[in-house]
Amino acid sequence: MRHPQLDGQWALILGASSGFGGTTAVALAEAGMNIAGVHLDRRSTMSNVERIVGEIESHGRRAVFHNMNAADEAKRGDMLDSLREQLDAEGGPATVRVLLHSLAFGTLGPYIGAKEDRPISQRQMEMTLDVMANSVVYWTQDMVSRGLLGEGSKIYGMTSGGDLRVIPQYGAVSAAKAALAAHLRQLAVELAPRGIAANAIKAGITHTPALEKIPAGMQLLDFAQNHNPSGRVTEPGDIARAIIGLSLDDSNWVTGNTINVDGGEDITVL
């Protein structure tokens, strides 16, 4: 469904090739937005990228995807320079309406390993936090400096219940999720005078490729299925619809929050 407030605007999706990022990219295109996507895929998974690009274009919107490491400073700069040039050449909206940080690339492992399990290393810990949390700051900084974010722009970062809970092997990712929410709160305060909103979106347990990599992932999915008061688990489309709804209004008054999109899963009393 097209929305006049979003029609012809641009969204930048970090992690655009699967899960929440891929589904939201297609949903925003259906709502009328052009999509700039950043993803990191090998040849074996490029068919899914091509499918997402095809779906975006089937809605008559542009899809400009970059297969790159989102944590690479030089590549980030080149990509944003290219986006700046594209927006200037089109003569349409001067800024990006939606920035979605949905990067799920980190190390799973114990902090204190047994004989058969090597503990997570400093390099792995730092990489996980840099990609899944710190990078939202760097992308935002570079976009602001290029005038790509302005009044009415919305920044979203995908977090999960793992930001507060202990899940086996999930420690570094849990730390990254907590840091991501903290970064977004700080950005919300600093960007409020510019009319830019920043919020964390906390999804309920969702069957995504990222969940399948967590050792306890299927147990978490079963738990959510049995305890979610809405009678089902969260789906990527639920997140996409929430982001569309939050992005329709130019107001920056909803900012600095962690917004649960989980069908009431987080408030269930066992």
PDB file of C-alpha atoms in Angstrom:
ATOM      1  CA  MET A   1       0.000   0.000   0.000  1.00  0.00           C
ATOM      2  CA  ARG A   2       1.427   3.351  -1.097  1.00  0.00           C
ATOM      3  CA  HIS A   3       1.680   6.121   1.473  1.00  0.00           C
ATOM      4  CA  PRO A   4       1.929   9.720   0.187  1.00  0.00           C
ATOM      5  CA  GLN A   5       4.274  10.642   3.071  1.00  0.00           C
ATOM      6  CA  LEU A   6       6.790   7.997   1.937  1.00  0.00           C
ATOM      7  CA  ASP A   7       6.281   7.988  -1.826  1.00  0.00           C
ATOM      8  CA  GLY A   8       9.519   8.798  -3.651  1.00  0.00           C
ATOM      9  CA  GLN A   9      11.567   8.993  -0.444  1.00  0.00           C
ATOM     10  CA  TRP A  10      14.706   6.954   0.221  1.00  0.00           C
ATOM     11  CA  ALA A  11      15.479   4.345   2.867  1.00  0.00           C
ATOM     12  CA  LEU A  12      18.930   2.985   3.664  1.00  0.00           C
ATOM     13  CA  ILE A  13      18.859  -0.569   5.025  1.00  0.00           C
ATOM     14  CA  LEU A  14      21.987  -2.007   6.660  1.00  0.00           C
ATOM     15  CA  GLY A  15      21.582  -5.767   6.462  1.00  0.00           C
ATOM     16  CA  ALA A  16      19.183  -5.681   3.524  1.00  0.00           C
ATOM     17  CA  SER A  17      19.531  -9.216   2.196  1.00  0.00           C
ATOM     18  CA  SER A  18      17.617 -11.307   4.749  1.00  0.00           C
ATOM     19  CA  GLY A  19      15.574 -11.336   7.937  1.00  0.00           C
ATOM     20  CA  PHE A  20      14.177  -8.058   9.211  1.00  0.00           C
ATOM     21  CA  GLY A  21      16.228  -5.965   6.781  1.00  0.00           C
ATOM     22  CA  GLY A  22      15.140  -7.794   3.649  1.00  0.00           C
ATOM     23  CA  THR A  23      11.469  -7.913   4.593  1.00  0.00           C
ATOM     24  CA  THR A  24      11.433  -4.247   5.613  1.00  0.00           C
ATOM     25  CA  ALA A  25      13.158  -3.224   2.385  1.00  0.00           C
ATOM     26  CA  VAL A  26      10.393  -4.817   0.309  1.00  0.00           C
ATOM     27  CA  ALA A  27       7.624  -3.444   2.541  1.00  0.00           C
ATOM     28  CA  LEU A  28       9.022   0.096   2.358  1.00  0.00           C
ATOM     29  CA  ALA A  29       9.201  -0.206  -1.433  1.00  0.00           C
ATOM     30  CA  GLU A  30       5.572  -1.266  -1.500  1.00  0.00           C
ATOM     31  CA  ALA A  31       4.842   1.837   0.592  1.00  0.00           C
ATOM     32  CA  GLY A  32       6.525   3.923  -2.115  1.00  0.00           C
ATOM     33  CA  MET A  33      10.151   4.243  -1.026  1.00  0.00           C
ATOM     34  CA  ASN A  34      13.358   3.755  -2.988  1.00  0.00           C
ATOM     35  CA  ILE A  35      15.822   1.439  -1.266  1.00  0.00           C
ATOM     36  CA  ALA A  36      19.573   1.681  -0.830  1.00  0.00           C
ATOM     37  CA  GLY A  37      20.714  -1.632   0.608  1.00  0.00           C
ATOM     38  CA  VAL A  38      23.957  -2.723   2.221  1.00  0.00           C
ATOM     39  CA  HIS A  39      24.617  -6.442   2.607  1.00  0.00           C
ATOM     40  CA  LEU A  40      27.465  -8.934   2.751  1.00  0.00           C
ATOM     41  CA  ASP A  41      26.793 -12.079   0.745  1.00  0.00           C
ATOM     42  CA  ARG A  42      28.732 -14.822  -0.979  1.00  0.00           C
ATOM     43  CA  ARG A  43      27.777 -16.103  -4.405  1.00  0.00           C
ATOM     44  CA  SER A  44      25.747 -18.919  -2.829  1.00  0.00           C
ATOM     45  CA  THR A  45      23.290 -16.467  -1.243  1.00  0.00           C
ATOM     46  CA  MET A  46      23.156 -13.846  -3.983  1.00  0.00           C
ATOM     47  CA  SER A  47      19.997 -15.402  -5.417  1.00  0.00           C
ATOM     48  CA  ASN A  48      18.091 -14.165  -2.362  1.00  0.00           C
ATOM     49  CA  VAL A  49      19.518 -10.672  -2.853  1.00  0.00           C
ATOM     50  CA  GLU A  50      18.375 -10.751  -6.461  1.00  0.00           C
ATOM     51  CA  ARG A  51      14.912 -11.836  -5.327  1.00  0.00           C
ATOM     52  CA  ILE A  52      14.649  -8.897  -2.915  1.00  0.00           C
ATOM     53  CA  VAL A  53      15.859  -6.435  -5.560  1.00  0.00           C
ATOM     54  CA  GLY A  54      13.308  -7.864  -7.998  1.00  0.00           C
ATOM     55  CA  GLU A  55      10.483  -7.449  -5.494  1.00  0.00           C
ATOM     56  CA  ILE A  56      11.479  -3.845  -4.803  1.00  0.00           C
ATOM     57  CA  GLU A  57      11.581  -3.060  -8.512  1.00  0.00           C
ATOM     58  CA  SER A  58       8.244  -4.813  -9.055  1.00  0.00           C
ATOM     59  CA  HIS A  59       6.715  -2.008  -6.979  1.00  0.00           C
ATOM     60  CA  GLY A  60       8.182   0.551  -9.381  1.00  0.00           C
ATOM     61  CA  ARG A  61      10.864   1.665  -6.919  1.00  0.00           C
ATOM     62  CA  ARG A  62      14.632   1.866  -7.306  1.00  0.00           C
ATOM     63  CA  ALA A  63      16.905  -0.644  -5.585  1.00  0.00           C
ATOM     64  CA  VAL A  64      20.581   0.273  -5.248  1.00  0.00           C
ATOM     65  CA  PHE A  65      22.331  -2.538  -3.388  1.00  0.00           C
ATOM     66  CA  HIS A  66      25.976  -2.675  -2.288  1.00  0.00           C
ATOM     67  CA  ASN A  67      27.661  -5.972  -1.388  1.00  0.00           C
ATOM     68  CA  MET A  68      30.202  -4.737   1.143  1.00  0.00           C
ATOM     69  CA  ASN A  69      31.415  -4.880   4.724  1.00  0.00           C
ATOM     70  CA  ALA A  70      29.244  -2.349   6.566  1.00  0.00           C
ATOM     71  CA  ALA A  71      32.026  -1.863   9.139  1.00  0.00           C
ATOM     72  CA  ASP A  72      34.598  -0.787   6.532  1.00  0.00           C
ATOM     73  CA  GLU A  73      35.146   2.968   6.917  1.00  0.00           C
ATOM     74  CA  ALA A  74      36.399   3.610   3.371  1.00  0.00           C
ATOM     75  CA  LYS A  75      33.619   1.601   1.728  1.00  0.00           C
ATOM     76  CA  ARG A  76      31.041   3.298   3.922  1.00  0.00           C
ATOM     77  CA  GLY A  77      32.281   6.691   2.764  1.00  0.00           C
ATOM     78  CA  ASP A  78      32.278   5.701  -0.907  1.00  0.00           C
ATOM     79  CA  MET A  79      28.772   4.282  -0.669  1.00  0.00           C
ATOM     80  CA  LEU A  80      27.381   7.398   1.018  1.00  0.00           C
ATOM     81  CA  ASP A  81      29.143   9.685  -1.457  1.00  0.00           C
ATOM     82  CA  SER A  82      27.441   7.743  -4.240  1.00  0.00           C
ATOM     83  CA  LEU A  83      24.063   8.043  -2.507  1.00  0.00           C
ATOM     84  CA  ARG A  84      24.571  11.785  -2.014  1.00  0.00           C
ATOM     85  CA  GLU A  85      25.317  12.192  -5.722  1.00  0.00           C
ATOM     86  CA  GLN A  86      22.245  10.156  -6.663  1.00  0.00           C
ATOM     87  CA  LEU A  87      19.884  12.212  -4.530  1.00  0.00           C
ATOM     88  CA  ASP A  88      21.375  15.454  -5.860  1.00  0.00           C
ATOM     89  CA  ALA A  89      21.042  14.287  -9.467  1.00  0.00           C
ATOM     90  CA  GLU A  90      17.394  13.304  -9.005  1.00  0.00           C
ATOM     91  CA  GLY A  91      16.390  16.654  -7.558  1.00  0.00           C
ATOM     92  CA  GLY A  92      13.873  14.980  -5.243  1.00  0.00           C
ATOM     93  CA  PRO A  93      14.130  14.544  -1.470  1.00  0.00           C
ATOM     94  CA  ALA A  94      17.503  15.812  -0.259  1.00  0.00           C
ATOM     95  CA  THR A  95      17.667  13.471   2.705  1.00  0.00           C
ATOM     96  CA  VAL A  96      17.128   9.816   3.569  1.00  0.00           C
ATOM     97  CA  ARG A  97      13.832   9.307   5.365  1.00  0.00           C
ATOM     98  CA  VAL A  98      14.645   5.955   7.028  1.00  0.00           C
ATOM     99  CA  LEU A  99      17.925   4.475   8.217  1.00  0.00           C
ATOM    100  CA  LEU A 100      17.516   0.901   9.489  1.00  0.00           C
ATOM    101  CA  HIS A 101      20.435  -0.810  11.229  1.00  0.00           C
ATOM    102  CA  SER A 102      19.765  -4.556  11.035  1.00  0.00           C
ATOM    103  CA  LEU A 103      23.249  -6.062  11.003  1.00  0.00           C
ATOM    104  CA  ALA A 104      23.417  -9.588  12.432  1.00  0.00           C
ATOM    105  CA  PHE A 105      27.079 -10.520  12.174  1.00  0.00           C
ATOM    106  CA  GLY A 106      28.844 -11.473  15.374  1.00  0.00           C
ATOM    107  CA  THR A 107      30.533 -14.259  17.288  1.00  0.00           C
ATOM    108  CA  LEU A 108      28.631 -16.762  19.394  1.00  0.00           C
ATOM    109  CA  GLY A 109      30.534 -18.524  22.148  1.00  0.00           C
ATOM    110  CA  PRO A 110      31.108 -18.765  25.893  1.00  0.00           C
ATOM    111  CA  TYR A 111      33.043 -16.257  27.935  1.00  0.00           C
ATOM    112  CA  ILE A 112      34.569 -19.026  30.065  1.00  0.00           C
ATOM    113  CA  GLY A 113      35.114 -22.053  27.865  1.00  0.00           C
ATOM    114  CA  ALA A 114      35.232 -25.694  28.901  1.00  0.00           C
ATOM    115  CA  LYS A 115      37.783 -28.059  27.382  1.00  0.00           C
ATOM    116  CA  GLU A 116      35.688 -28.547  24.254  1.00  0.00           C
ATOM    117  CA  ASP A 117      34.664 -24.876  23.950  1.00  0.00           C
ATOM    118  CA  ARG A 118      37.176 -22.120  23.327  1.00  0.00           C
ATOM    119  CA  PRO A 119      36.194 -18.874  25.086  1.00  0.00           C
ATOM    120  CA  ILE A 120      35.442 -15.863  22.961  1.00  0.00           C
ATOM    121  CA  SER A 121      38.523 -13.813  22.132  1.00  0.00           C
ATOM    122  CA  GLN A 122      39.102 -10.079  22.435  1.00  0.00           C
ATOM    123  CA  ARG A 123      39.140  -9.754  18.647  1.00  0.00           C
ATOM    124  CA  GLN A 124      35.805 -11.572  18.341  1.00  0.00           C
ATOM    125  CA  MET A 125      34.245  -9.498  21.116  1.00  0.00           C
ATOM    126  CA  GLU A 126      35.392  -6.220  19.594  1.00  0.00           C
ATOM    127  CA  MET A 127      34.246  -7.237  16.101  1.00  0.00           C
ATOM    128  CA  THR A 128      30.794  -8.195  17.377  1.00  0.00           C
ATOM    129  CA  LEU A 129      30.272  -4.904  19.196  1.00  0.00           C
ATOM    130  CA  ASP A 130      31.715  -2.872  16.334  1.00  0.00           C
ATOM    131  CA  VAL A 131      29.468  -4.396  13.660  1.00  0.00           C
ATOM    132  CA  MET A 132      26.264  -4.907  15.637  1.00  0.00           C
ATOM    133  CA  ALA A 133      26.363  -1.748  17.775  1.00  0.00           C
ATOM    134  CA  ASN A 134      29.073   0.849  17.176  1.00  0.00           C
ATOM    135  CA  SER A 135      28.535   0.969  13.426  1.00  0.00           C
ATOM    136  CA  VAL A 136      25.159   2.714  13.859  1.00  0.00           C
ATOM    137  CA  VAL A 137      27.080   5.687  15.266  1.00  0.00           C
ATOM    138  CA  TYR A 138      29.569   5.771  12.395  1.00  0.00           C
ATOM    139  CA  TRP A 139      26.896   5.509   9.702  1.00  0.00           C
ATOM    140  CA  THR A 140      24.866   8.243  11.377  1.00  0.00           C
ATOM    141  CA  GLN A 141      27.894  10.523  11.728  1.00  0.00           C
ATOM    142  CA  ASP A 142      28.806  10.141   8.065  1.00  0.00           C
ATOM    143  CA  MET A 143      25.227  10.630   6.895  1.00  0.00           C
ATOM    144  CA  VAL A 144      24.771  13.787   8.957  1.00  0.00           C
ATOM    145  CA  SER A 145      28.050  15.222   7.667  1.00  0.00           C
ATOM    146  CA  ARG A 146      26.838  14.684   4.085  1.00  0.00           C
ATOM    147  CA  GLY A 147      23.416  16.174   4.735  1.00  0.00           C
ATOM    148  CA  LEU A 148      21.746  12.796   4.185  1.00  0.00           C
ATOM    149  CA  LEU A 149      19.768  12.989   7.436  1.00  0.00           C
ATOM    150  CA  GLY A 150      17.567  15.947   8.266  1.00  0.00           C
ATOM    151  CA  GLU A 151      14.278  17.012   9.768  1.00  0.00           C
ATOM    152  CA  GLY A 152      11.809  14.134   9.592  1.00  0.00           C
ATOM    153  CA  SER A 153      14.468  11.430   9.210  1.00  0.00           C
ATOM    154  CA  LYS A 154      14.078   8.283  11.317  1.00  0.00           C
ATOM    155  CA  ILE A 155      16.843   6.016  12.602  1.00  0.00           C
ATOM    156  CA  TYR A 156      15.992   2.497  13.771  1.00  0.00           C
ATOM    157  CA  GLY A 157      18.217  -0.194  15.245  1.00  0.00           C
ATOM    158  CA  MET A 158      17.116  -3.804  15.633  1.00  0.00           C
ATOM    159  CA  THR A 159      17.555  -5.211  19.128  1.00  0.00           C
ATOM    160  CA  SER A 160      16.055  -8.194  20.939  1.00  0.00           C
ATOM    161  CA  GLY A 161      15.255  -9.632  24.350  1.00  0.00           C
ATOM    162  CA  GLY A 162      18.873 -10.732  24.465  1.00  0.00           C
ATOM    163  CA  ASP A 163      19.802  -7.199  25.508  1.00  0.00           C
ATOM    164  CA  LEU A 164      18.645  -8.052  29.054  1.00  0.00           C
ATOM    165  CA  ARG A 165      18.627 -11.849  29.225  1.00  0.00           C
ATOM    166  CA  VAL A 166      21.376 -14.447  29.388  1.00  0.00           C
ATOM    167  CA  ILE A 167      21.226 -16.946  26.524  1.00  0.00           C
ATOM    168  CA  PRO A 168      23.843 -19.684  26.089  1.00  0.00           C
ATOM    169  CA  GLN A 169      26.702 -18.628  23.763  1.00  0.00           C
ATOM    170  CA  TYR A 170      25.003 -15.237  23.197  1.00  0.00           C
ATOM    171  CA  GLY A 171      27.069 -13.040  25.539  1.00  0.00           C
ATOM    172  CA  ALA A 172      28.888 -10.887  22.980  1.00  0.00           C
ATOM    173  CA  VAL A 173      25.744 -10.382  20.909  1.00  0.00           C
ATOM    174  CA  SER A 174      23.761  -9.572  24.063  1.00  0.00           C
ATOM    175  CA  ALA A 175      26.344  -6.918  24.930  1.00  0.00           C
ATOM    176  CA  ALA A 176      26.081  -5.523  21.414  1.00  0.00           C
ATOM    177  CA  LYS A 177      22.287  -5.326  21.620  1.00  0.00           C
ATOM    178  CA  ALA A 178      22.490  -3.418  24.908  1.00  0.00           C
ATOM    179  CA  ALA A 179      25.135  -1.086  23.474  1.00  0.00           C
ATOM    180  CA  LEU A 180      23.051  -0.491  20.350  1.00  0.00           C
ATOM    181  CA  ALA A 181      20.117   0.746  22.422  1.00  0.00           C
ATOM    182  CA  ALA A 182      22.449   2.995  24.429  1.00  0.00           C
ATOM    183  CA  HIS A 183      23.941   4.452  21.234  1.00  0.00           C
ATOM    184  CA  LEU A 184      20.469   5.183  19.876  1.00  0.00           C
ATOM    185  CA  ARG A 185      19.446   6.976  23.065  1.00  0.00           C
ATOM    186  CA  GLN A 186      22.547   9.161  22.819  1.00  0.00           C
ATOM    187  CA  LEU A 187      21.885   9.867  19.138  1.00  0.00           C
ATOM    188  CA  ALA A 188      18.264  10.725  19.946  1.00  0.00           C
ATOM    189  CA  VAL A 189      19.372  13.446  22.362  1.00  0.00           C
ATOM    190  CA  GLU A 190      22.050  14.892  20.093  1.00  0.00           C
ATOM    191  CA  LEU A 191      19.871  14.798  16.961  1.00  0.00           C
ATOM    192  CA  ALA A 192      16.639  16.086  18.518  1.00  0.00           C
ATOM    193  CA  PRO A 193      17.433  19.747  17.672  1.00  0.00           C
ATOM    194  CA  ARG A 194      17.747  18.686  14.017  1.00  0.00           C
ATOM    195  CA  GLY A 195      14.309  17.017  14.014  1.00  0.00           C
ATOM    196  CA  ILE A 196      15.784  13.517  13.615  1.00  0.00           C
ATOM    197  CA  ALA A 197      14.366  10.628  15.667  1.00  0.00           C
ATOM    198  CA  ALA A 198      16.300   7.546  16.792  1.00  0.00           C
ATOM    199  CA  ASN A 199      14.720   4.455  18.349  1.00  0.00           C
ATOM    200  CA  ALA A 200      15.569   0.828  19.013  1.00  0.00           C
ATOM    201  CA  ILE A 201      13.053  -1.752  17.796  1.00  0.00           C
ATOM    202  CA  LYS A 202      12.933  -4.797  20.074  1.00  0.00           C
ATOM    203  CA  ALA A 203      11.472  -7.683  18.110  1.00  0.00           C
ATOM    204  CA  GLY A 204       9.942 -10.719  19.718  1.00  0.00           C
ATOM    205  CA  ILE A 205      11.475 -14.136  19.028  1.00  0.00           C
ATOM    206  CA  THR A 206      11.401 -14.459  15.246  1.00  0.00           C
ATOM    207  CA  HIS A 207      12.412 -17.323  12.967  1.00  0.00           C
ATOM    208  CA  THR A 208      15.176 -15.654  10.963  1.00  0.00           C
ATOM    209  CA  PRO A 209      18.524 -16.923   9.597  1.00  0.00           C
ATOM    210  CA  ALA A 210      20.223 -15.206  12.547  1.00  0.00           C
ATOM    211  CA  LEU A 211      18.099 -17.130  15.076  1.00  0.00           C
ATOM    212  CA  GLU A 212      19.041 -20.444  13.471  1.00  0.00           C
ATOM    213  CA  LYS A 213      22.703 -19.775  14.297  1.00  0.00           C
ATOM    214  CA  ILE A 214      22.026 -19.441  18.040  1.00  0.00           C
ATOM    215  CA  PRO A 215      22.490 -22.818  19.780  1.00  0.00           C
ATOM    216  CA  ALA A 216      19.308 -22.308  21.821  1.00  0.00           C
ATOM    217  CA  GLY A 217      17.453 -20.649  18.936  1.00  0.00           C
ATOM    218  CA  MET A 218      14.832 -23.339  18.338  1.00  0.00           C
ATOM    219  CA  GLN A 219      14.158 -23.617  22.078  1.00  0.00           C
ATOM    220  CA  LEU A 220      13.532 -19.874  22.188  1.00  0.00           C
ATOM    221  CA  LEU A 221      11.171 -20.185  19.225  1.00  0.00           C
ATOM    222  CA  ASP A 222       9.207 -22.977  20.913  1.00  0.00           C
ATOM    223  CA  PHE A 223       9.006 -20.936  24.116  1.00  0.00           C
ATOM    224  CA  ALA A 224       7.639 -17.916  22.256  1.00  0.00           C
ATOM    225  CA  GLN A 225       5.143 -20.040  20.349  1.00  0.00           C
ATOM    226  CA  ASN A 226       3.768 -21.454  23.586  1.00  0.00           C
ATOM    227  CA  HIS A 227       3.759 -18.238  25.636  1.00  0.00           C
ATOM    228  CA  ASN A 228       3.097 -15.316  23.298  1.00  0.00           C
ATOM    229  CA  PRO A 229      -0.371 -13.987  24.247  1.00  0.00           C
ATOM    230  CA  SER A 230      -1.051 -13.201  20.592  1.00  0.00           C
ATOM    231  CA  GLY A 231      -0.980 -16.908  19.804  1.00  0.00           C
ATOM    232  CA  ARG A 232       1.990 -16.909  17.440  1.00  0.00           C
ATOM    233  CA  VAL A 233       5.605 -15.822  17.208  1.00  0.00           C
ATOM    234  CA  THR A 234       6.743 -12.504  15.794  1.00  0.00           C
ATOM    235  CA  GLU A 235       7.280 -12.384  12.014  1.00  0.00           C
ATOM    236  CA  PRO A 236       9.562 -10.059  10.024  1.00  0.00           C
ATOM    237  CA  GLY A 237       6.466  -8.486   8.494  1.00  0.00           C
ATOM    238  CA  ASP A 238       5.337  -7.340  11.936  1.00  0.00           C
ATOM    239  CA  ILE A 239       8.557  -5.361  12.269  1.00  0.00           C
ATOM    240  CA  ALA A 240       8.236  -3.927   8.768  1.00  0.00           C
ATOM    241  CA  ARG A 241       4.686  -2.705   9.424  1.00  0.00           C
ATOM    242  CA  ALA A 242       5.750  -1.098  12.692  1.00  0.00           C
ATOM    243  CA  ILE A 243       8.608   0.757  10.989  1.00  0.00           C
ATOM    244  CA  ILE A 244       6.277   1.989   8.251  1.00  0.00           C
ATOM    245  CA  GLY A 245       3.794   3.231  10.838  1.00  0.00           C
ATOM    246  CA  LEU A 246       6.469   5.037  12.832  1.00  0.00           C
ATOM    247  CA  SER A 247       7.881   6.618   9.674  1.00  0.00           C
ATOM    248  CA  LEU A 248       4.672   8.161   8.324  1.00  0.00           C
ATOM    249  CA  ASP A 249       4.781  11.169  10.656  1.00  0.00           C
ATOM    250  CA  ASP A 250       7.414  13.905  10.254  1.00  0.00           C
ATOM    251  CA  SER A 251       7.435  14.391  14.032  1.00  0.00           C
ATOM    252  CA  ASN A 252      10.551  13.505  15.983  1.00  0.00           C
ATOM    253  CA  TRP A 253       8.610  13.347  19.264  1.00  0.00           C
ATOM    254  CA  VAL A 254       8.801   9.544  19.441  1.00  0.00           C
ATOM    255  CA  THR A 255      12.532   9.242  20.011  1.00  0.00           C
ATOM    256  CA  GLY A 256      15.071   7.725  22.379  1.00  0.00           C
ATOM    257  CA  ASN A 257      12.921   4.680  23.072  1.00  0.00           C
ATOM    258  CA  THR A 258      13.205   0.929  22.895  1.00  0.00           C
ATOM    259  CA  ILE A 259       9.928  -0.026  21.252  1.00  0.00           C
ATOM    260  CA  ASN A 260       8.711  -3.594  21.741  1.00  0.00           C
ATOM    261  CA  VAL A 261       7.174  -5.158  18.631  1.00  0.00           C
ATOM    262  CA  ASP A 262       6.376  -8.613  19.962  1.00  0.00           C
ATOM    263  CA  GLY A 263       2.636  -9.158  20.341  1.00  0.00           C
ATOM    264  CA  GLY A 264       2.943  -8.788  24.115  1.00  0.00           C
ATOM    265  CA  GLU A 265       5.571 -11.527  24.450  1.00  0.00           C
ATOM    266  CA  ASP A 266       7.804  -9.522  26.780  1.00  0.00           C
ATOM    267  CA  ILE A 267       5.054  -8.881  29.349  1.00  0.00           C
ATOM    268  CA  THR A 268       3.812 -12.458  29.635  1.00  0.00           C
ATOM    269  CA  VAL A 269       3.758 -13.791  33.185  1.00  0.00           C
ATOM    270  CA  LEU A 270       4.634 -17.485  33.321  1.00  0.00           C
TER     271      LEU A 270
END
